Amino acid sequence: MNEALLRSLTPSVLGVLVRRGADFAAAEDAVQDALVEAVRVWPADPPRDAKGWLVTVAWRKFLDARRADTARRRREDLVDEEPAPGPATGVDDTLRVYFLCAHPSLTPSSAVALTLRAVGGLTTRQIAQAYLVPEATMAQRISRAKRTVSGIRFDQPGDVATVLRVLYLVFNEGYSGDVDLAAEAIRLTRQLAAAIDHPEVAGLLALMLLHHARRASRTAPDGSLVPLAEQDRGRWDTATIAEGVGILQAALARDRLGEFQAQAAIAALHADAPTAGETDWVQIVEWYDELALLTDNPVVRLNRAVAVGEADGPRAGLAALAALDDTLPRHAAVSAYLHERDGDLATAARLYAEAAEKASNLAERDYLTRQAARLNARRRP
């Protein structure tokens, strides 16, 4: 056993746990527990990556301790919260309604659209934007779905994948601020995770938590958008990030990767970076590669082009972008950003203005317009 190695790794392992949201005292306890485990295990089975092993074990020790403490406090609280005798209150059946609307007689896309409209409360326009199709097309799809299920008994509830897609789209609409459904989507996904032991359910919950933890920093006091690189990371909810990372790690350990787990891994890498400049873009590109294999979604490849531009330079990002359809939503905005980083301010300004005209909400339109104005001002003599 190399005790000097353990001593040298202790500060960096402790730093990782603190950045992930552990308070210092709890992180110290977890690291000490991991060191004890290393002394026990390493002589017979030394790890290839000593630091990675210590981080994984220490983080697991921290989460176990936190869960035990939470459970203890909950048991104490339940003594005071014991309800008086009387009839039981009704159980929230919203999640069951989601399953029932995902009827097997519908295609997955129609089931999602119908559920979003009937249960999620979204407008046809919002659903069409989520699906990247014209509003008229989505209206017809929803009407056909209603006709299909008209008169059918909902005794064959739909599958988990369709329900997850619904919850994901509802969360995205809530997160945009147009309809505040993010908290409701998280609540329902927690219910689903408690009822179904599935790594993709856990992956979706982790993804939601990791994004929601940054919500307070996404807009300025005047309501304008704040890009991720410029957000005040001190306003991020570290406890929610820690919960999301813990849920994700447990899901990934089951080695049944799905698209929500891959998306959550990307979000976790952003959350783990102390500053924007320290973001591990190389790993993010690798996760986008995994995500592209799991889903043939052009938006994934669009986001991957941004990551490639950060990891390998703007020219590489533009090359990745050139392979994509330029009518994709946000294509012009991504192209503008990469051209600006490459020093072509004239093209970037033009593309920012073009992207502003196509923006789907006022906050995004205002942000892109300001970007175009900023670059045009810099180009003036």
PDB file of N, CA and C in Angstrom, residues 103-154:
ATOM      1  N   HIS A 103     -51.628   5.701 -24.941  1.00  0.00           N
ATOM      2  CA  HIS A 103     -52.346   4.475 -25.289  1.00  0.00           C
ATOM      3  C   HIS A 103     -51.631   3.728 -26.417  1.00  0.00           C
ATOM      4  N   PRO A 104     -51.613   2.387 -26.369  1.00  0.00           N
ATOM      5  CA  PRO A 104     -50.921   1.608 -27.397  1.00  0.00           C
ATOM      6  C   PRO A 104     -51.519   1.744 -28.791  1.00  0.00           C
ATOM      7  N   SER A 105     -52.743   2.264 -28.915  1.00  0.00           N
ATOM      8  CA  SER A 105     -53.320   2.451 -30.237  1.00  0.00           C
ATOM      9  C   SER A 105     -52.750   3.677 -30.945  1.00  0.00           C
ATOM     10  N   LEU A 106     -51.996   4.485 -30.238  1.00  0.00           N
ATOM     11  CA  LEU A 106     -51.388   5.685 -30.809  1.00  0.00           C
ATOM     12  C   LEU A 106     -49.913   5.456 -31.095  1.00  0.00           C
ATOM     13  N   THR A 107     -49.394   6.162 -32.095  1.00  0.00           N
ATOM     14  CA  THR A 107     -47.943   6.175 -32.280  1.00  0.00           C
ATOM     15  C   THR A 107     -47.330   6.959 -31.121  1.00  0.00           C
ATOM     16  N   PRO A 108     -46.066   6.706 -30.795  1.00  0.00           N
ATOM     17  CA  PRO A 108     -45.440   7.448 -29.687  1.00  0.00           C
ATOM     18  C   PRO A 108     -45.517   8.955 -29.851  1.00  0.00           C
ATOM     19  N   SER A 109     -45.286   9.461 -31.069  1.00  0.00           N
ATOM     20  CA  SER A 109     -45.300  10.909 -31.258  1.00  0.00           C
ATOM     21  C   SER A 109     -46.704  11.481 -31.047  1.00  0.00           C
ATOM     22  N   SER A 110     -47.734  10.764 -31.503  1.00  0.00           N
ATOM     23  CA  SER A 110     -49.102  11.234 -31.308  1.00  0.00           C
ATOM     24  C   SER A 110     -49.494  11.152 -29.836  1.00  0.00           C
ATOM     25  N   ALA A 111     -49.059  10.096 -29.148  1.00  0.00           N
ATOM     26  CA  ALA A 111     -49.372   9.963 -27.725  1.00  0.00           C
ATOM     27  C   ALA A 111     -48.764  11.103 -26.923  1.00  0.00           C
ATOM     28  N   VAL A 112     -47.527  11.456 -27.250  1.00  0.00           N
ATOM     29  CA  VAL A 112     -46.871  12.567 -26.562  1.00  0.00           C
ATOM     30  C   VAL A 112     -47.625  13.859 -26.818  1.00  0.00           C
ATOM     31  N   ALA A 113     -47.947  14.112 -28.074  1.00  0.00           N
ATOM     32  CA  ALA A 113     -48.642  15.355 -28.424  1.00  0.00           C
ATOM     33  C   ALA A 113     -49.991  15.450 -27.719  1.00  0.00           C
ATOM     34  N   LEU A 114     -50.760  14.362 -27.719  1.00  0.00           N
ATOM     35  CA  LEU A 114     -52.066  14.371 -27.081  1.00  0.00           C
ATOM     36  C   LEU A 114     -51.930  14.594 -25.572  1.00  0.00           C
ATOM     37  N   THR A 115     -50.967  13.948 -24.963  1.00  0.00           N
ATOM     38  CA  THR A 115     -50.799  14.075 -23.517  1.00  0.00           C
ATOM     39  C   THR A 115     -50.374  15.484 -23.138  1.00  0.00           C
ATOM     40  N   LEU A 116     -49.480  16.049 -23.921  1.00  0.00           N
ATOM     41  CA  LEU A 116     -49.053  17.423 -23.656  1.00  0.00           C
ATOM     42  C   LEU A 116     -50.235  18.383 -23.739  1.00  0.00           C
ATOM     43  N   ARG A 117     -51.107  18.137 -24.687  1.00  0.00           N
ATOM     44  CA  ARG A 117     -52.248  19.036 -24.876  1.00  0.00           C
ATOM     45  C   ARG A 117     -53.316  18.797 -23.819  1.00  0.00           C
ATOM     46  N   ALA A 118     -53.640  17.512 -23.555  1.00  0.00           N
ATOM     47  CA  ALA A 118     -54.766  17.187 -22.682  1.00  0.00           C
ATOM     48  C   ALA A 118     -54.408  17.237 -21.203  1.00  0.00           C
ATOM     49  N   VAL A 119     -53.188  16.846 -20.856  1.00  0.00           N
ATOM     50  CA  VAL A 119     -52.802  16.743 -19.451  1.00  0.00           C
ATOM     51  C   VAL A 119     -51.791  17.821 -19.068  1.00  0.00           C
ATOM     52  N   GLY A 120     -50.837  18.070 -19.953  1.00  0.00           N
ATOM     53  CA  GLY A 120     -49.787  19.027 -19.617  1.00  0.00           C
ATOM     54  C   GLY A 120     -50.204  20.477 -19.725  1.00  0.00           C
ATOM     55  N   GLY A 121     -51.295  20.738 -20.442  1.00  0.00           N
ATOM     56  CA  GLY A 121     -51.778  22.103 -20.541  1.00  0.00           C
ATOM     57  C   GLY A 121     -51.037  22.976 -21.530  1.00  0.00           C
ATOM     58  N   LEU A 122     -50.224  22.391 -22.404  1.00  0.00           N
ATOM     59  CA  LEU A 122     -49.489  23.179 -23.386  1.00  0.00           C
ATOM     60  C   LEU A 122     -50.373  23.512 -24.573  1.00  0.00           C
ATOM     61  N   THR A 123     -50.066  24.608 -25.234  1.00  0.00           N
ATOM     62  CA  THR A 123     -50.808  24.973 -26.435  1.00  0.00           C
ATOM     63  C   THR A 123     -50.289  24.181 -27.624  1.00  0.00           C
ATOM     64  N   THR A 124     -51.090  24.151 -28.690  1.00  0.00           N
ATOM     65  CA  THR A 124     -50.648  23.468 -29.909  1.00  0.00           C
ATOM     66  C   THR A 124     -49.373  24.107 -30.447  1.00  0.00           C
ATOM     67  N   ARG A 125     -49.267  25.427 -30.351  1.00  0.00           N
ATOM     68  CA  ARG A 125     -48.056  26.119 -30.831  1.00  0.00           C
ATOM     69  C   ARG A 125     -46.822  25.658 -30.065  1.00  0.00           C
ATOM     70  N   GLN A 126     -46.924  25.557 -28.745  1.00  0.00           N
ATOM     71  CA  GLN A 126     -45.780  25.132 -27.935  1.00  0.00           C
ATOM     72  C   GLN A 126     -45.368  23.699 -28.262  1.00  0.00           C
ATOM     73  N   ILE A 127     -46.361  22.829 -28.467  1.00  0.00           N
ATOM     74  CA  ILE A 127     -46.047  21.439 -28.806  1.00  0.00           C
ATOM     75  C   ILE A 127     -45.379  21.374 -30.179  1.00  0.00           C
ATOM     76  N   ALA A 128     -45.860  22.158 -31.128  1.00  0.00           N
ATOM     77  CA  ALA A 128     -45.274  22.180 -32.472  1.00  0.00           C
ATOM     78  C   ALA A 128     -43.822  22.630 -32.417  1.00  0.00           C
ATOM     79  N   GLN A 129     -43.529  23.638 -31.592  1.00  0.00           N
ATOM     80  CA  GLN A 129     -42.142  24.101 -31.464  1.00  0.00           C
ATOM     81  C   GLN A 129     -41.260  23.020 -30.853  1.00  0.00           C
ATOM     82  N   ALA A 130     -41.794  22.281 -29.893  1.00  0.00           N
ATOM     83  CA  ALA A 130     -41.011  21.204 -29.283  1.00  0.00           C
ATOM     84  C   ALA A 130     -40.683  20.111 -30.287  1.00  0.00           C
ATOM     85  N   TYR A 131     -41.592  19.885 -31.241  1.00  0.00           N
ATOM     86  CA  TYR A 131     -41.410  18.842 -32.249  1.00  0.00           C
ATOM     87  C   TYR A 131     -40.753  19.349 -33.529  1.00  0.00           C
ATOM     88  N   LEU A 132     -40.515  20.649 -33.616  1.00  0.00           N
ATOM     89  CA  LEU A 132     -39.883  21.251 -34.795  1.00  0.00           C
ATOM     90  C   LEU A 132     -40.737  21.057 -36.047  1.00  0.00           C
ATOM     91  N   VAL A 133     -42.087  21.183 -35.888  1.00  0.00           N
ATOM     92  CA  VAL A 133     -42.996  21.062 -37.039  1.00  0.00           C
ATOM     93  C   VAL A 133     -43.926  22.283 -37.048  1.00  0.00           C
ATOM     94  N   PRO A 134     -44.557  22.595 -38.199  1.00  0.00           N
ATOM     95  CA  PRO A 134     -45.505  23.701 -38.247  1.00  0.00           C
ATOM     96  C   PRO A 134     -46.686  23.472 -37.306  1.00  0.00           C
ATOM     97  N   GLU A 135     -47.277  24.580 -36.828  1.00  0.00           N
ATOM     98  CA  GLU A 135     -48.392  24.470 -35.890  1.00  0.00           C
ATOM     99  C   GLU A 135     -49.579  23.739 -36.527  1.00  0.00           C
ATOM    100  N   ALA A 136     -49.852  23.994 -37.811  1.00  0.00           N
ATOM    101  CA  ALA A 136     -50.971  23.337 -38.482  1.00  0.00           C
ATOM    102  C   ALA A 136     -50.780  21.822 -38.514  1.00  0.00           C
ATOM    103  N   THR A 137     -49.559  21.379 -38.756  1.00  0.00           N
ATOM    104  CA  THR A 137     -49.262  19.940 -38.775  1.00  0.00           C
ATOM    105  C   THR A 137     -49.546  19.320 -37.423  1.00  0.00           C
ATOM    106  N   MET A 138     -49.105  20.012 -36.345  1.00  0.00           N
ATOM    107  CA  MET A 138     -49.331  19.474 -35.005  1.00  0.00           C
ATOM    108  C   MET A 138     -50.810  19.467 -34.654  1.00  0.00           C
ATOM    109  N   ALA A 139     -51.558  20.485 -35.095  1.00  0.00           N
ATOM    110  CA  ALA A 139     -53.000  20.515 -34.825  1.00  0.00           C
ATOM    111  C   ALA A 139     -53.700  19.313 -35.449  1.00  0.00           C
ATOM    112  N   GLN A 140     -53.301  18.966 -36.676  1.00  0.00           N
ATOM    113  CA  GLN A 140     -53.883  17.796 -37.340  1.00  0.00           C
ATOM    114  C   GLN A 140     -53.512  16.512 -36.595  1.00  0.00           C
ATOM    115  N   ARG A 141     -52.272  16.435 -36.136  1.00  0.00           N
ATOM    116  CA  ARG A 141     -51.809  15.230 -35.431  1.00  0.00           C
ATOM    117  C   ARG A 141     -52.603  15.031 -34.144  1.00  0.00           C
ATOM    118  N   ILE A 142     -52.824  16.112 -33.415  1.00  0.00           N
ATOM    119  CA  ILE A 142     -53.578  16.013 -32.162  1.00  0.00           C
ATOM    120  C   ILE A 142     -55.028  15.639 -32.439  1.00  0.00           C
ATOM    121  N   SER A 143     -55.610  16.222 -33.473  1.00  0.00           N
ATOM    122  CA  SER A 143     -57.002  15.897 -33.824  1.00  0.00           C
ATOM    123  C   SER A 143     -57.142  14.424 -34.183  1.00  0.00           C
ATOM    124  N   ARG A 144     -56.185  13.896 -34.961  1.00  0.00           N
ATOM    125  CA  ARG A 144     -56.234  12.470 -35.325  1.00  0.00           C
ATOM    126  C   ARG A 144     -56.107  11.592 -34.087  1.00  0.00           C
ATOM    127  N   ALA A 145     -55.233  12.003 -33.151  1.00  0.00           N
ATOM    128  CA  ALA A 145     -55.051  11.223 -31.927  1.00  0.00           C
ATOM    129  C   ALA A 145     -56.338  11.189 -31.105  1.00  0.00           C
ATOM    130  N   LYS A 146     -57.010  12.325 -31.040  1.00  0.00           N
ATOM    131  CA  LYS A 146     -58.279  12.372 -30.298  1.00  0.00           C
ATOM    132  C   LYS A 146     -59.308  11.443 -30.940  1.00  0.00           C
ATOM    133  N   ARG A 147     -59.366  11.468 -32.268  1.00  0.00           N
ATOM    134  CA  ARG A 147     -60.329  10.595 -32.955  1.00  0.00           C
ATOM    135  C   ARG A 147     -59.986   9.125 -32.722  1.00  0.00           C
ATOM    136  N   THR A 148     -58.694   8.808 -32.708  1.00  0.00           N
ATOM    137  CA  THR A 148     -58.258   7.421 -32.546  1.00  0.00           C
ATOM    138  C   THR A 148     -58.689   6.846 -31.211  1.00  0.00           C
ATOM    139  N   VAL A 149     -58.541   7.644 -30.150  1.00  0.00           N
ATOM    140  CA  VAL A 149     -58.838   7.123 -28.808  1.00  0.00           C
ATOM    141  C   VAL A 149     -60.282   7.369 -28.404  1.00  0.00           C
ATOM    142  N   SER A 150     -61.053   8.044 -29.252  1.00  0.00           N
ATOM    143  CA  SER A 150     -62.453   8.322 -28.916  1.00  0.00           C
ATOM    144  C   SER A 150     -63.227   7.017 -28.735  1.00  0.00           C
ATOM    145  N   GLY A 151     -63.806   6.841 -27.567  1.00  0.00           N
ATOM    146  CA  GLY A 151     -64.606   5.654 -27.296  1.00  0.00           C
ATOM    147  C   GLY A 151     -63.810   4.441 -26.865  1.00  0.00           C
ATOM    148  N   ILE A 152     -62.454   4.536 -26.841  1.00  0.00           N
ATOM    149  CA  ILE A 152     -61.630   3.402 -26.425  1.00  0.00           C
ATOM    150  C   ILE A 152     -61.470   3.416 -24.912  1.00  0.00           C
ATOM    151  N   ARG A 153     -61.600   2.271 -24.291  1.00  0.00           N
ATOM    152  CA  ARG A 153     -61.362   2.172 -22.844  1.00  0.00           C
ATOM    153  C   ARG A 153     -59.864   2.183 -22.601  1.00  0.00           C
ATOM    154  N   PHE A 154     -59.436   3.012 -21.646  1.00  0.00           N
ATOM    155  CA  PHE A 154     -58.006   3.113 -21.361  1.00  0.00           C
ATOM    156  C   PHE A 154     -57.592   2.053 -20.342  1.00  0.00           C
TER     157      PHE A 154
END
